[in-house]
Amino acid sequence: MDGRMECSGSGKGWETRCSLQDVQGIPLLGPIATHWKRVETFKAFPEDVIIATYPKAGTTWTQEIVDLIFNHGDADKVRRAPTHFRMPFLEMTAPNPTLSGLTQLETMEPPRIIKTHLPIQLLPNTIWEAGCKIIYVARNPKDSVVSYFHFDHMNLIQPEPGPWPQYLDRFMKGKLGWGSWYDHVKGYWKEKEKKNILYLFYEDMKEYPFREIQKIMEFLGYQLSGEVVGKIAQLTSFAAMQGNPMANYSSVPDTIFNRQASQFLRKGEVGDWQNHFSAEEDAAFEAHYITAMADCSIPFRFLI
Ligand code: A3P
C-alpha cells in the first residue's frame, strides 16, 4: 500500500503503520517522502546543533546530554517538556503537531537542538551553508539491528517488522527505514574531517560517559566544571532516563508506542545482540560486514 494513502492521516496523526518510499535511493517513511520538499528546504541557523544518527544509535540519550549542557546541568530546566518537543525530529512531517518536527522547528528560535536520521547526502543544504555543528553517534550494527527490531514492534508508525531472520536480511540489504546502516555510518565518517562533525560511538558513551560528555561539551564550546559533567552523566544514565517521563517517551500515546511490545528505553546495553543472533546468522553477518565495510575502517566495538 502507498505510504501516502496509508498513513498521511486525518489530521490527528498517523493511525496505522506506514510503508517505505524511495527518496533519492533511500527508503523513508511514506509521509516523509510525501513532504520531502519541505524537509529539503528546511532553513537552518548557524547556532543550531544537529544530532544525526542511524536509528537506534543512542539519539535520545545524546539529545538529553546536549540539552543538559545547554542548560549547565540544570535538571529542572531540562524537564520542561518531553524530548520530542524540546528537540524536534527534523524530517518527521506528520500532520499532527505532536509528531511533526518540521512544524515545531518553524516556531522555535535558534539555537535549536535538532534530531535527524537522514544520511549525510540527504541533509538539507542550509545545514551546510549555515555551518551548523553536527554530532553523529554510531552504534555497532548488531546491537543497532536488534534495537531497531524491538522498536519496530512497539512503534506502530514503522513498517511491520515481520520475523527476525528476514528482518536481519533486510537490515543487511539496506532495506529498512533510513536505508543502509553501512552507508550511513561511512557517509558521516568520510566527511568528519572536512565538516563540522563530532563522531561518537554508543559503546564509548556507555563505557566512558564522563569522557564522552566532556567531548560533546568542548565541541559545543562550553566550559562546565567536572562536578556539572558528573551530574550530567548521572542524569543521563540509562536508569535515570528510564525513570524520567520527560526523557523516556512515556507521553507518546499507546496508539503510537505499544509498550506491551517493548519500552523505548529497552535495555541500553552493549552486546545484547548475543541474545538474538544464531551462530549461523552471526557468521553470515560477519562475512557480509567485512565486505560492506572494506572501503572504510571504522573502529566499531561489538562488546565492551
Ligand atoms: P536498546 O533498544 O538496545 O535498549 P535512539 O534514541 O537512537 O532511538 O536509540 C535507542 C536505544 O538507545 C535503545 O537501545 C535505548 O535503550 C538506548 N538508550 C537510550 N538512552 C540510553 C542511556 N541513557 N544509556 C544507554 N542506552 C540508552
XYZ file of C-alpha atoms and ligand atoms in Angstrom:
331
model
C 0.000 0.000 0.000
C 1.143 3.524 -0.756
C 2.506 5.222 2.371
C 0.713 8.431 1.447
C -2.632 6.685 1.321
C -1.975 4.551 4.322
C -0.786 6.988 6.917
C -0.820 10.581 5.848
C -3.535 10.796 8.491
C -6.741 12.582 9.181
C -5.164 15.495 10.983
C -4.988 13.585 14.259
C -1.786 11.762 13.454
C -0.637 8.535 11.832
C -3.135 5.926 12.861
C -1.531 2.982 11.189
C 1.830 1.592 10.130
C 3.483 3.343 7.199
C 5.146 1.814 4.206
C 8.504 2.996 2.902
C 9.028 5.173 -0.156
C 12.184 5.872 -2.044
C 13.767 9.340 -1.748
C 16.925 9.608 -3.855
C 17.582 5.905 -3.332
C 16.857 5.917 0.429
C 13.727 4.220 1.799
C 11.907 6.654 4.105
C 8.506 6.541 5.795
C 5.794 7.374 3.241
C 4.731 10.696 4.810
C 8.350 11.900 4.945
C 8.679 11.185 1.234
C 5.389 12.957 0.557
C 6.582 16.093 2.356
C 10.170 15.832 1.125
C 10.203 19.306 -0.461
C 9.564 20.826 2.992
C 12.416 18.826 4.511
C 14.775 19.670 1.685
C 14.091 23.410 2.002
C 14.318 23.482 5.811
C 16.088 26.644 6.996
C 18.904 26.050 9.468
C 20.644 28.730 11.547
C 24.364 28.761 12.424
C 23.625 28.292 16.141
C 21.569 25.124 15.548
C 23.087 21.830 16.709
C 22.266 18.726 14.691
C 22.253 15.275 16.307
C 22.465 12.780 13.471
C 22.248 9.011 13.811
C 21.117 5.865 12.072
C 18.001 4.795 14.043
C 18.609 3.292 17.492
C 22.184 4.503 17.955
C 21.501 6.479 21.144
C 19.889 9.613 19.690
C 17.612 10.276 22.666
C 20.498 9.794 25.079
C 22.676 12.270 23.173
C 19.796 14.752 22.935
C 19.420 14.659 26.721
C 23.166 15.217 27.189
C 23.207 18.174 24.797
C 20.153 19.809 26.385
C 21.761 19.438 29.819
C 24.972 21.016 28.517
C 22.968 23.910 27.041
C 21.345 24.318 30.465
C 24.534 23.941 32.540
C 23.304 20.702 34.120
C 20.073 22.206 35.438
C 17.725 19.190 35.592
C 14.604 21.297 36.176
C 15.108 23.317 33.011
C 15.574 20.148 31.002
C 12.361 18.669 32.448
C 10.352 21.486 30.812
C 8.890 19.187 28.129
C 9.276 15.714 26.581
C 12.277 15.045 24.329
C 10.437 15.420 21.010
C 9.099 18.883 21.910
C 12.419 20.162 23.252
C 14.476 18.792 20.363
C 12.334 18.164 17.271
C 12.846 15.378 14.782
C 13.697 17.236 11.567
C 12.211 15.013 8.865
C 9.202 13.818 10.874
C 6.470 15.519 8.913
C 3.278 14.123 10.421
C 0.193 16.310 10.201
C -0.174 16.110 13.972
C 1.991 18.880 15.528
C 2.751 16.499 18.400
C 4.774 14.476 15.934
C 5.759 16.974 13.280
C 9.325 18.055 13.864
C 9.262 20.469 10.954
C 6.176 22.267 12.221
C 7.693 22.614 15.686
C 11.023 23.810 14.336
C 9.285 26.571 12.412
C 8.091 28.063 15.693
C 11.380 27.709 17.618
C 14.136 30.281 17.930
C 17.763 29.206 17.400
C 19.811 27.725 18.949
C 17.741 24.614 18.332
C 18.815 21.053 19.082
C 17.639 19.076 16.059
C 17.387 15.302 15.699
C 17.727 13.622 12.327
C 18.259 10.138 10.968
C 18.959 11.357 7.449
C 22.059 10.008 5.728
C 24.596 12.740 5.076
C 23.716 13.223 1.408
C 20.081 13.984 2.292
C 20.756 16.661 4.932
C 19.114 19.937 3.885
C 21.630 22.260 2.224
C 21.152 25.107 4.673
C 22.719 22.954 7.419
C 25.979 23.093 5.442
C 25.541 26.713 4.372
C 24.924 27.783 7.986
C 27.895 25.712 9.200
C 25.893 24.015 11.967
C 27.715 21.759 14.409
C 26.791 18.124 13.842
C 27.112 15.403 16.464
C 26.999 11.976 14.839
C 26.549 8.906 17.029
C 27.222 5.439 15.638
C 26.374 2.125 17.305
C 27.642 -1.290 16.317
C 25.335 -2.809 13.698
C 24.430 -5.961 15.611
C 23.041 -4.053 18.595
C 21.521 -1.477 16.225
C 19.516 -4.059 14.300
C 18.328 -5.791 17.489
C 17.227 -2.474 18.970
C 15.534 -1.499 15.680
C 13.687 -4.823 15.557
C 12.202 -4.294 19.035
C 11.449 -0.670 18.208
C 9.577 -1.647 15.046
C 7.382 -3.913 17.142
C 6.497 -1.124 19.535
C 6.335 1.882 17.168
C 3.066 1.462 15.290
C 4.085 4.085 12.698
C 7.006 1.981 11.468
C 6.508 -0.761 8.863
C 5.624 -4.209 10.238
C 8.952 -5.845 11.228
C 7.976 -9.454 10.384
C 10.115 -12.398 11.529
C 13.665 -11.807 12.808
C 15.650 -13.733 10.125
C 14.026 -11.741 7.308
C 14.382 -8.525 9.285
C 18.102 -9.119 9.704
C 18.373 -9.794 5.984
C 16.588 -6.512 5.165
C 18.954 -4.636 7.506
C 21.977 -6.153 5.740
C 20.494 -5.184 2.354
C 19.773 -1.598 3.463
C 16.043 -2.009 3.054
C 14.864 -0.736 6.464
C 13.764 2.826 7.056
C 16.602 5.350 6.506
C 18.399 2.823 4.342
C 21.737 1.127 4.701
C 23.389 1.270 8.144
C 26.716 0.656 6.373
C 26.379 3.634 4.014
C 25.046 5.827 6.837
C 27.974 5.326 9.227
C 30.518 5.539 6.396
C 28.957 8.654 4.888
C 29.450 10.747 8.040
C 32.814 9.124 8.831
C 34.290 10.082 5.465
C 33.236 13.734 5.854
C 34.072 14.251 9.518
C 37.475 15.864 8.987
C 36.225 18.227 6.280
C 32.997 19.228 8.013
C 31.967 20.337 11.484
C 31.188 16.794 12.679
C 31.911 15.226 16.063
C 31.777 11.457 15.510
C 30.951 9.441 18.626
C 30.266 5.806 19.434
C 27.467 4.447 21.632
C 29.871 1.897 23.094
C 32.284 4.667 24.225
C 29.415 6.648 25.763
C 28.436 3.543 27.698
C 31.954 2.758 28.885
C 33.267 6.285 29.448
C 30.245 8.571 29.877
C 32.184 11.337 31.640
C 34.848 11.482 28.916
C 32.338 11.450 26.067
C 30.167 14.142 27.677
C 33.283 16.268 28.042
C 33.985 15.791 24.325
C 30.489 16.967 23.450
C 30.802 19.901 25.847
C 34.093 21.045 24.300
C 32.753 20.610 20.766
C 29.798 22.845 21.662
C 32.137 25.433 23.167
C 31.015 25.106 26.793
C 33.234 25.029 29.865
C 31.433 23.238 32.661
C 33.052 22.035 35.870
C 33.839 18.384 36.486
C 31.068 18.397 39.046
C 28.491 19.511 36.441
C 29.763 16.974 33.904
C 29.442 14.275 36.588
C 25.902 15.409 37.303
C 25.047 15.252 33.587
C 26.478 11.720 33.441
C 24.300 10.703 36.357
C 21.148 12.366 34.932
C 21.694 10.637 31.588
C 22.412 7.147 32.890
C 20.063 4.528 31.465
C 18.279 4.120 34.822
C 17.832 7.863 35.348
C 16.458 8.410 31.842
C 14.212 5.353 32.072
C 12.602 6.867 35.165
C 12.328 10.383 33.703
C 8.957 10.971 31.991
C 10.480 13.848 30.017
C 13.200 11.611 28.583
C 11.541 8.189 28.233
C 8.816 8.935 25.646
C 6.092 7.897 28.112
C 3.995 10.847 26.901
C 3.635 9.309 23.426
C 0.202 7.624 23.368
C -0.144 3.833 23.387
C -1.791 4.060 19.966
C 1.634 5.019 18.611
C 4.054 3.339 21.040
C 2.791 -0.088 22.064
C 4.591 -0.595 25.363
C 3.272 -4.157 25.663
C 5.728 -4.958 22.854
C 8.750 -3.043 24.214
C 9.770 0.009 26.179
C 11.506 2.827 24.280
C 14.419 2.663 26.728
C 14.534 -1.110 26.421
C 17.894 -2.451 27.688
C 20.575 0.111 26.921
C 23.398 -2.413 26.749
C 26.314 -3.296 24.528
C 26.233 -6.920 23.366
C 22.511 -7.679 23.594
C 22.871 -8.962 20.018
C 24.279 -12.167 21.561
C 20.770 -12.948 22.814
C 19.305 -12.662 19.304
C 21.812 -13.815 16.671
C 22.111 -17.554 16.000
C 25.664 -18.852 15.319
C 24.806 -19.124 11.595
C 23.393 -15.605 11.459
C 26.461 -14.251 13.205
C 28.831 -15.954 10.758
C 26.890 -14.677 7.735
C 26.708 -11.194 9.249
C 30.448 -11.107 9.938
C 31.296 -12.168 6.376
C 28.958 -9.544 4.936
C 30.298 -6.872 7.327
C 33.872 -7.404 6.146
C 32.857 -6.849 2.528
C 30.468 -3.972 3.197
C 32.983 -2.082 5.348
C 36.101 -2.900 3.294
C 36.456 0.654 1.967
C 36.290 2.355 5.361
C 37.907 1.326 8.603
C 35.689 2.489 11.479
C 36.636 1.114 14.914
C 33.308 -0.437 15.937
C 33.172 -2.474 19.118
C 30.620 -5.252 19.460
C 31.333 -5.877 23.137
C 32.857 -3.730 25.869
P 18.058 -0.683 23.212
O 16.857 -0.972 22.358
O 19.214 -1.575 22.868
O 17.763 -0.694 24.667
P 17.535 6.014 19.796
O 17.326 7.036 20.833
O 18.537 6.388 18.763
O 16.237 5.548 19.222
O 18.235 4.763 20.495
C 17.505 3.967 21.392
C 18.466 2.987 22.024
O 19.337 3.728 22.916
C 17.738 1.956 22.876
O 18.560 0.791 22.853
C 17.745 2.659 24.232
O 17.514 1.813 25.318
C 19.173 3.210 24.231
N 19.352 4.285 25.224
C 18.582 5.370 25.419
N 19.032 6.085 26.455
C 20.122 5.437 26.921
C 21.039 5.681 28.001
N 20.897 6.729 28.797
N 22.060 4.799 28.188
C 22.199 3.731 27.361
N 21.359 3.451 26.340
C 20.340 4.297 26.127
